[in-house]
């Protein structure tokens, strides 16, 4: 079974500041890991994913995440926040390709001018 | 621009009524998922299909919910009878898993916002 914990349901940063959203997972098998973003009244859009290979994964909109097996973490970062980054972010884990996603509780990112 | 479509986008109904939500997956995708999003429970899987066959519906209340894929271009989620606790946003997502095990991402639809009074 898989589970995901996102530390901090709300994160507030200033425009131009570093964004760090935390995700820890639990999985009985090597995990597939994902970050999705949800804007108000919209569906989820994939930011990035880790399946195998390089542990530092780059995604869209300048986001990246690093898979750290020893820490069971997959934290999302962006060097400089933009106002348009304000949204809800979900970390998710899957046991295999094409399998269901188990989501964390989400982190709402607020960006202050 | 290929995308998952869902209808209706919004549905308000009264307790006890039947509700049917429809999803058109991206053409060629062979895997379809139904998720439900609530403030209390977050995002949770209800059911998913591969090549139109149900693989997992353990997240779905069996007594009132049913999910089907009448054909490869249509997935339906039905609630009968509906209850106020079913109020949520229901998302459909689709993806493609090849015979070799290669898989792309899950593409999500815009969701159906259901309110049961």
PDB file of C-alpha atoms in Angstrom:
ATOM      1  CA  UNK A   1       0.000   0.000   0.000  1.00  0.00           C
ATOM      2  CA  UNK A   2       1.098   3.554  -0.641  1.00  0.00           C
ATOM      3  CA  UNK A   3       0.552   6.771   1.254  1.00  0.00           C
ATOM      4  CA  UNK A   4       1.653  10.379   0.852  1.00  0.00           C
ATOM      5  CA  UNK A   5       2.128  13.096   3.433  1.00  0.00           C
ATOM      6  CA  UNK A   6       2.456  16.726   2.454  1.00  0.00           C
ATOM      7  CA  UNK A   7       3.792  18.869   5.264  1.00  0.00           C
ATOM      8  CA  UNK A   8       1.998  22.181   5.442  1.00  0.00           C
ATOM      9  CA  UNK A   9      -1.464  22.581   4.004  1.00  0.00           C
ATOM     10  CA  UNK A  10      -0.692  26.253   3.330  1.00  0.00           C
ATOM     11  CA  UNK A  11       2.605  27.818   2.307  1.00  0.00           C
ATOM     12  CA  UNK A  12       3.100  31.524   1.754  1.00  0.00           C
ATOM     13  CA  UNK A  13       6.116  33.023  -0.012  1.00  0.00           C
ATOM     14  CA  UNK A  14       7.013  36.400  -1.438  1.00  0.00           C
ATOM     15  CA  UNK A  15       7.326  36.878  -5.150  1.00  0.00           C
ATOM     16  CA  UNK A  16      10.877  36.027  -6.175  1.00  0.00           C
ATOM     17  CA  UNK A  17      11.514  33.841  -3.128  1.00  0.00           C
ATOM     18  CA  UNK A  18      12.324  30.143  -3.106  1.00  0.00           C
ATOM     19  CA  UNK A  19       9.385  27.770  -3.194  1.00  0.00           C
ATOM     20  CA  UNK A  20       9.721  24.515  -1.227  1.00  0.00           C
ATOM     21  CA  UNK A  21       6.781  22.144  -0.921  1.00  0.00           C
ATOM     22  CA  UNK A  22       7.406  18.999   1.061  1.00  0.00           C
ATOM     23  CA  UNK A  23       6.272  15.491   0.226  1.00  0.00           C
ATOM     24  CA  UNK A  24       7.053  12.232   1.980  1.00  0.00           C
ATOM     25  CA  UNK A  25       5.769   8.911   0.782  1.00  0.00           C
ATOM     26  CA  UNK A  26       5.384   5.371   1.956  1.00  0.00           C
ATOM     27  CA  UNK A  27       5.499   2.538  -0.528  1.00  0.00           C
ATOM     28  CA  UNK A  28       6.124  -1.186  -0.334  1.00  0.00           C
ATOM     29  CA  UNK A  29       7.533  -1.185  -3.859  1.00  0.00           C
ATOM     30  CA  UNK A  30       9.766   1.210  -5.793  1.00  0.00           C
ATOM     31  CA  UNK A  31       7.456   4.162  -6.282  1.00  0.00           C
ATOM     32  CA  UNK A  32       6.453   6.251  -9.218  1.00  0.00           C
ATOM     33  CA  UNK A  33       6.159   9.823  -7.899  1.00  0.00           C
ATOM     34  CA  UNK A  34       4.289  12.801  -9.275  1.00  0.00           C
ATOM     35  CA  UNK A  35       3.540  16.438  -8.595  1.00  0.00           C
ATOM     36  CA  UNK A  36       0.321  17.936  -9.920  1.00  0.00           C
ATOM     37  CA  UNK A  37      -0.924  21.518  -9.811  1.00  0.00           C
ATOM     38  CA  UNK A  38      -4.574  22.534  -9.580  1.00  0.00           C
ATOM     39  CA  UNK A  39      -5.791  26.039 -10.343  1.00  0.00           C
ATOM     40  CA  UNK A  40      -9.221  27.115  -9.045  1.00  0.00           C
ATOM     41  CA  UNK A  41     -12.116  25.302 -10.680  1.00  0.00           C
ATOM     42  CA  UNK A  42      -9.818  23.309 -12.917  1.00  0.00           C
ATOM     43  CA  UNK A  43      -8.548  19.774 -13.174  1.00  0.00           C
ATOM     44  CA  UNK A  44      -5.070  18.638 -12.241  1.00  0.00           C
ATOM     45  CA  UNK A  45      -2.081  19.281 -14.473  1.00  0.00           C
ATOM     46  CA  UNK A  46       1.117  17.272 -14.262  1.00  0.00           C
ATOM     47  CA  UNK A  47       4.145  19.311 -13.203  1.00  0.00           C
ATOM     48  CA  UNK A  48       6.699  16.513 -13.192  1.00  0.00           C
ATOM     49  CA  UNK A  49       7.169  12.826 -12.521  1.00  0.00           C
ATOM     50  CA  UNK A  50       9.807  10.383 -11.355  1.00  0.00           C
ATOM     51  CA  UNK A  51       9.714   6.795 -12.571  1.00  0.00           C
ATOM     52  CA  UNK A  52      13.298   5.560 -12.855  1.00  0.00           C
ATOM     53  CA  UNK A  53      16.718   6.981 -13.627  1.00  0.00           C
ATOM     54  CA  UNK A  54      17.888  10.444 -12.681  1.00  0.00           C
ATOM     55  CA  UNK A  55      16.650  11.391  -9.230  1.00  0.00           C
ATOM     56  CA  UNK A  56      16.495  15.122  -9.986  1.00  0.00           C
ATOM     57  CA  UNK A  57      13.506  15.719 -12.176  1.00  0.00           C
ATOM     58  CA  UNK A  58      12.727  18.936 -13.993  1.00  0.00           C
ATOM     59  CA  UNK A  59       9.192  19.892 -14.847  1.00  0.00           C
ATOM     60  CA  UNK A  60       7.184  22.666 -16.352  1.00  0.00           C
ATOM     61  CA  UNK A  61       7.129  26.285 -15.180  1.00  0.00           C
ATOM     62  CA  UNK A  62      10.607  26.055 -13.653  1.00  0.00           C
ATOM     63  CA  UNK A  63       9.744  23.471 -11.008  1.00  0.00           C
ATOM     64  CA  UNK A  64      11.936  20.546 -10.083  1.00  0.00           C
ATOM     65  CA  UNK A  65      11.898  17.756  -7.511  1.00  0.00           C
ATOM     66  CA  UNK A  66      14.439  15.340  -6.162  1.00  0.00           C
ATOM     67  CA  UNK A  67      13.705  11.727  -5.290  1.00  0.00           C
ATOM     68  CA  UNK A  68      15.552  10.784  -2.105  1.00  0.00           C
ATOM     69  CA  UNK A  69      15.003   7.136  -1.362  1.00  0.00           C
ATOM     70  CA  UNK A  70      16.795   7.221   1.994  1.00  0.00           C
ATOM     71  CA  UNK A  71      14.511   9.988   3.181  1.00  0.00           C
ATOM     72  CA  UNK A  72      11.399   8.712   1.325  1.00  0.00           C
ATOM     73  CA  UNK A  73      10.944  12.249   0.091  1.00  0.00           C
ATOM     74  CA  UNK A  74      10.078  13.985  -3.155  1.00  0.00           C
ATOM     75  CA  UNK A  75      10.107  17.697  -2.340  1.00  0.00           C
ATOM     76  CA  UNK A  76       9.129  20.250  -4.977  1.00  0.00           C
ATOM     77  CA  UNK A  77      11.177  23.400  -5.459  1.00  0.00           C
ATOM     78  CA  UNK A  78      11.315  26.481  -7.619  1.00  0.00           C
ATOM     79  CA  UNK A  79      14.101  29.053  -7.247  1.00  0.00           C
ATOM     80  CA  UNK A  80      11.923  32.126  -7.718  1.00  0.00           C
ATOM     81  CA  UNK A  81       8.188  32.289  -7.108  1.00  0.00           C
ATOM     82  CA  UNK A  82       5.893  34.054  -9.528  1.00  0.00           C
ATOM     83  CA  UNK A  83       2.414  35.339  -8.811  1.00  0.00           C
ATOM     84  CA  UNK A  84       1.059  32.853 -11.344  1.00  0.00           C
ATOM     85  CA  UNK A  85       2.380  29.965  -9.205  1.00  0.00           C
ATOM     86  CA  UNK A  86      -0.382  30.529  -6.662  1.00  0.00           C
ATOM     87  CA  UNK A  87      -2.395  27.301  -6.755  1.00  0.00           C
ATOM     88  CA  UNK A  88      -2.849  24.004  -4.948  1.00  0.00           C
ATOM     89  CA  UNK A  89      -0.138  21.394  -5.360  1.00  0.00           C
ATOM     90  CA  UNK A  90      -0.573  17.670  -4.941  1.00  0.00           C
ATOM     91  CA  UNK A  91       2.080  15.024  -4.510  1.00  0.00           C
ATOM     92  CA  UNK A  92       1.063  11.534  -5.603  1.00  0.00           C
ATOM     93  CA  UNK A  93       2.507   8.036  -5.634  1.00  0.00           C
ATOM     94  CA  UNK A  94       1.785   5.026  -7.785  1.00  0.00           C
ATOM     95  CA  UNK A  95       2.949   1.447  -7.413  1.00  0.00           C
ATOM     96  CA  UNK A  96       3.566   0.934 -11.114  1.00  0.00           C
ATOM     97  CA  UNK A  97       3.053   2.355 -14.568  1.00  0.00           C
ATOM     98  CA  UNK A  98      -0.582   2.851 -15.348  1.00  0.00           C
ATOM     99  CA  UNK A  99      -1.722   2.205 -11.816  1.00  0.00           C
ATOM    100  CA  UNK A 100      -3.947   4.375  -9.654  1.00  0.00           C
ATOM    101  CA  UNK A 101      -2.550   7.454  -7.946  1.00  0.00           C
ATOM    102  CA  UNK A 102      -2.603   7.941  -4.188  1.00  0.00           C
ATOM    103  CA  UNK A 103      -2.573  11.645  -3.404  1.00  0.00           C
ATOM    104  CA  UNK A 104      -1.354  13.683  -0.486  1.00  0.00           C
ATOM    105  CA  UNK A 105      -3.649  16.188   1.142  1.00  0.00           C
ATOM    106  CA  UNK A 106      -2.409  19.063  -0.987  1.00  0.00           C
ATOM    107  CA  UNK A 107      -0.541  22.292  -0.245  1.00  0.00           C
ATOM    108  CA  UNK A 108      -2.016  25.636  -1.122  1.00  0.00           C
ATOM    109  CA  UNK A 109       0.736  27.984  -2.260  1.00  0.00           C
ATOM    110  CA  UNK A 110       0.159  31.700  -1.815  1.00  0.00           C
ATOM    111  CA  UNK A 111       2.517  34.224  -3.412  1.00  0.00           C
ATOM    112  CA  UNK A 112       2.689  37.692  -1.933  1.00  0.00           C
ATOM    113  CA  UNK A 113       3.686  40.680  -4.049  1.00  0.00           C
TER     114      UNK A 113
ATOM    115  CA  UNK B   1      -5.585  19.741 -28.602  1.00  0.00           C
ATOM    116  CA  UNK B   2      -6.473  16.382 -27.050  1.00  0.00           C
ATOM    117  CA  UNK B   3      -8.133  16.590 -23.678  1.00  0.00           C
ATOM    118  CA  UNK B   4     -10.448  14.699 -21.351  1.00  0.00           C
ATOM    119  CA  UNK B   5     -13.974  16.064 -21.380  1.00  0.00           C
ATOM    120  CA  UNK B   6     -16.553  15.696 -18.645  1.00  0.00           C
ATOM    121  CA  UNK B   7     -20.239  16.489 -18.574  1.00  0.00           C
ATOM    122  CA  UNK B   8     -21.990  18.091 -16.889  1.00  0.00           C
ATOM    123  CA  UNK B   9     -19.555  20.585 -15.372  1.00  0.00           C
ATOM    124  CA  UNK B  10     -21.979  21.409 -12.584  1.00  0.00           C
ATOM    125  CA  UNK B  11     -24.913  19.441 -11.241  1.00  0.00           C
ATOM    126  CA  UNK B  12     -27.301  20.384  -8.458  1.00  0.00           C
ATOM    127  CA  UNK B  13     -29.818  17.764  -7.477  1.00  0.00           C
ATOM    128  CA  UNK B  14     -31.999  16.719  -4.597  1.00  0.00           C
ATOM    129  CA  UNK B  15     -31.351  13.834  -2.296  1.00  0.00           C
ATOM    130  CA  UNK B  16     -32.651  10.583  -3.703  1.00  0.00           C
ATOM    131  CA  UNK B  17     -32.276  11.544  -7.340  1.00  0.00           C
ATOM    132  CA  UNK B  18     -30.144   9.632  -9.830  1.00  0.00           C
ATOM    133  CA  UNK B  19     -27.024  11.344 -11.074  1.00  0.00           C
ATOM    134  CA  UNK B  20     -25.036  10.333 -14.141  1.00  0.00           C
ATOM    135  CA  UNK B  21     -21.656  11.825 -14.930  1.00  0.00           C
ATOM    136  CA  UNK B  22     -19.954  11.241 -18.255  1.00  0.00           C
ATOM    137  CA  UNK B  23     -16.361  11.263 -19.341  1.00  0.00           C
ATOM    138  CA  UNK B  24     -14.791  11.141 -22.766  1.00  0.00           C
ATOM    139  CA  UNK B  25     -11.170  10.008 -22.434  1.00  0.00           C
ATOM    140  CA  UNK B  26      -8.487  11.133 -24.833  1.00  0.00           C
ATOM    141  CA  UNK B  27      -8.765   9.147 -28.052  1.00  0.00           C
ATOM    142  CA  UNK B  28      -6.486   6.113 -27.946  1.00  0.00           C
ATOM    143  CA  UNK B  29      -6.088   6.047 -24.180  1.00  0.00           C
ATOM    144  CA  UNK B  30      -6.817   2.624 -22.713  1.00  0.00           C
ATOM    145  CA  UNK B  31      -6.939   3.459 -18.996  1.00  0.00           C
ATOM    146  CA  UNK B  32      -9.654   5.544 -17.341  1.00  0.00           C
ATOM    147  CA  UNK B  33      -9.824   6.618 -13.716  1.00  0.00           C
ATOM    148  CA  UNK B  34     -12.553   8.184 -11.599  1.00  0.00           C
ATOM    149  CA  UNK B  35     -11.462  10.277  -8.607  1.00  0.00           C
ATOM    150  CA  UNK B  36     -13.493  12.238  -6.073  1.00  0.00           C
ATOM    151  CA  UNK B  37     -12.284  15.404  -4.363  1.00  0.00           C
ATOM    152  CA  UNK B  38     -13.743  16.704  -1.110  1.00  0.00           C
ATOM    153  CA  UNK B  39     -12.423  19.112   1.481  1.00  0.00           C
ATOM    154  CA  UNK B  40     -12.556  16.402   4.113  1.00  0.00           C
ATOM    155  CA  UNK B  41     -11.101  13.409   2.264  1.00  0.00           C
ATOM    156  CA  UNK B  42      -9.041  15.112  -0.406  1.00  0.00           C
ATOM    157  CA  UNK B  43      -8.528  13.244  -3.684  1.00  0.00           C
ATOM    158  CA  UNK B  44      -9.451   9.591  -3.618  1.00  0.00           C
ATOM    159  CA  UNK B  45      -9.799   6.920  -6.262  1.00  0.00           C
ATOM    160  CA  UNK B  46     -13.247   5.538  -6.882  1.00  0.00           C
ATOM    161  CA  UNK B  47     -12.595   3.143  -9.763  1.00  0.00           C
ATOM    162  CA  UNK B  48     -10.484   2.546 -12.812  1.00  0.00           C
ATOM    163  CA  UNK B  49     -10.650   0.646 -16.062  1.00  0.00           C
ATOM    164  CA  UNK B  50      -8.178  -0.748 -18.554  1.00  0.00           C
ATOM    165  CA  UNK B  51      -9.351  -1.626 -22.041  1.00  0.00           C
ATOM    166  CA  UNK B  52     -12.889  -1.057 -20.700  1.00  0.00           C
ATOM    167  CA  UNK B  53     -12.552  -3.746 -18.016  1.00  0.00           C
ATOM    168  CA  UNK B  54     -12.810  -2.664 -14.367  1.00  0.00           C
ATOM    169  CA  UNK B  55      -9.537  -3.187 -12.517  1.00  0.00           C
ATOM    170  CA  UNK B  56     -10.306  -1.651  -9.156  1.00  0.00           C
ATOM    171  CA  UNK B  57     -13.518  -0.241  -7.759  1.00  0.00           C
ATOM    172  CA  UNK B  58     -12.740  -0.738  -4.099  1.00  0.00           C
ATOM    173  CA  UNK B  59     -13.048   2.993  -3.399  1.00  0.00           C
ATOM    174  CA  UNK B  60     -16.621   3.114  -4.572  1.00  0.00           C
ATOM    175  CA  UNK B  61     -19.687   2.615  -2.318  1.00  0.00           C
ATOM    176  CA  UNK B  62     -21.166  -0.387  -4.105  1.00  0.00           C
ATOM    177  CA  UNK B  63     -24.706   0.062  -2.895  1.00  0.00           C
ATOM    178  CA  UNK B  64     -25.244   3.362  -4.677  1.00  0.00           C
ATOM    179  CA  UNK B  65     -22.382   3.940  -7.100  1.00  0.00           C
ATOM    180  CA  UNK B  66     -21.733   2.233 -10.396  1.00  0.00           C
ATOM    181  CA  UNK B  67     -19.099   2.855 -13.057  1.00  0.00           C
ATOM    182  CA  UNK B  68     -19.110   1.547 -16.591  1.00  0.00           C
ATOM    183  CA  UNK B  69     -17.438   1.956 -19.959  1.00  0.00           C
ATOM    184  CA  UNK B  70     -20.074   1.285 -22.609  1.00  0.00           C
ATOM    185  CA  UNK B  71     -17.404   1.841 -25.247  1.00  0.00           C
ATOM    186  CA  UNK B  72     -13.823   3.061 -25.494  1.00  0.00           C
ATOM    187  CA  UNK B  73     -14.897   6.678 -25.888  1.00  0.00           C
ATOM    188  CA  UNK B  74     -17.277   6.918 -22.950  1.00  0.00           C
ATOM    189  CA  UNK B  75     -17.037   6.283 -19.227  1.00  0.00           C
ATOM    190  CA  UNK B  76     -19.979   6.837 -16.895  1.00  0.00           C
ATOM    191  CA  UNK B  77     -20.308   7.192 -13.153  1.00  0.00           C
ATOM    192  CA  UNK B  78     -23.777   6.812 -11.741  1.00  0.00           C
ATOM    193  CA  UNK B  79     -25.101   7.495  -8.259  1.00  0.00           C
ATOM    194  CA  UNK B  80     -28.527   6.152  -7.329  1.00  0.00           C
ATOM    195  CA  UNK B  81     -29.889   7.320  -4.968  1.00  0.00           C
ATOM    196  CA  UNK B  82     -27.759  10.393  -4.330  1.00  0.00           C
ATOM    197  CA  UNK B  83     -27.127  11.689  -0.811  1.00  0.00           C
ATOM    198  CA  UNK B  84     -25.814  15.024   0.499  1.00  0.00           C
ATOM    199  CA  UNK B  85     -22.520  13.350   1.484  1.00  0.00           C
ATOM    200  CA  UNK B  86     -21.916  12.643  -2.225  1.00  0.00           C
ATOM    201  CA  UNK B  87     -21.401  16.366  -2.818  1.00  0.00           C
ATOM    202  CA  UNK B  88     -17.911  16.675  -4.250  1.00  0.00           C
ATOM    203  CA  UNK B  89     -15.967  17.300  -7.430  1.00  0.00           C
ATOM    204  CA  UNK B  90     -15.649  14.154  -9.528  1.00  0.00           C
ATOM    205  CA  UNK B  91     -12.650  13.932 -11.836  1.00  0.00           C
ATOM    206  CA  UNK B  92     -12.084  11.610 -14.714  1.00  0.00           C
ATOM    207  CA  UNK B  93      -8.533  10.960 -15.911  1.00  0.00           C
ATOM    208  CA  UNK B  94      -7.154   8.905 -18.770  1.00  0.00           C
ATOM    209  CA  UNK B  95      -3.796   7.485 -19.789  1.00  0.00           C
ATOM    210  CA  UNK B  96      -2.206   4.924 -22.096  1.00  0.00           C
ATOM    211  CA  UNK B  97      -0.342   1.822 -20.986  1.00  0.00           C
ATOM    212  CA  UNK B  98       1.425  -0.019 -23.788  1.00  0.00           C
ATOM    213  CA  UNK B  99       1.976  -3.765 -23.970  1.00  0.00           C
ATOM    214  CA  UNK B 100       5.636  -3.096 -23.238  1.00  0.00           C
ATOM    215  CA  UNK B 101       4.687  -1.323 -20.029  1.00  0.00           C
ATOM    216  CA  UNK B 102       5.395   2.190 -21.221  1.00  0.00           C
ATOM    217  CA  UNK B 103       2.985   4.686 -19.768  1.00  0.00           C
ATOM    218  CA  UNK B 104       2.355   8.371 -20.148  1.00  0.00           C
ATOM    219  CA  UNK B 105       0.857  10.578 -17.494  1.00  0.00           C
ATOM    220  CA  UNK B 106      -2.733  10.646 -16.318  1.00  0.00           C
ATOM    221  CA  UNK B 107      -4.559  13.505 -18.020  1.00  0.00           C
ATOM    222  CA  UNK B 108      -7.343  14.947 -15.916  1.00  0.00           C
ATOM    223  CA  UNK B 109     -10.642  16.362 -17.043  1.00  0.00           C
ATOM    224  CA  UNK B 110     -12.057  19.601 -15.602  1.00  0.00           C
ATOM    225  CA  UNK B 111     -14.316  17.764 -13.192  1.00  0.00           C
ATOM    226  CA  UNK B 112     -18.035  17.634 -12.421  1.00  0.00           C
ATOM    227  CA  UNK B 113     -19.043  19.614  -9.362  1.00  0.00           C
ATOM    228  CA  UNK B 114     -21.953  17.762  -7.744  1.00  0.00           C
ATOM    229  CA  UNK B 115     -24.154  19.321  -5.089  1.00  0.00           C
ATOM    230  CA  UNK B 116     -26.809  17.140  -3.492  1.00  0.00           C
ATOM    231  CA  UNK B 117     -29.340  19.100  -1.454  1.00  0.00           C
TER     232      UNK B 117
END
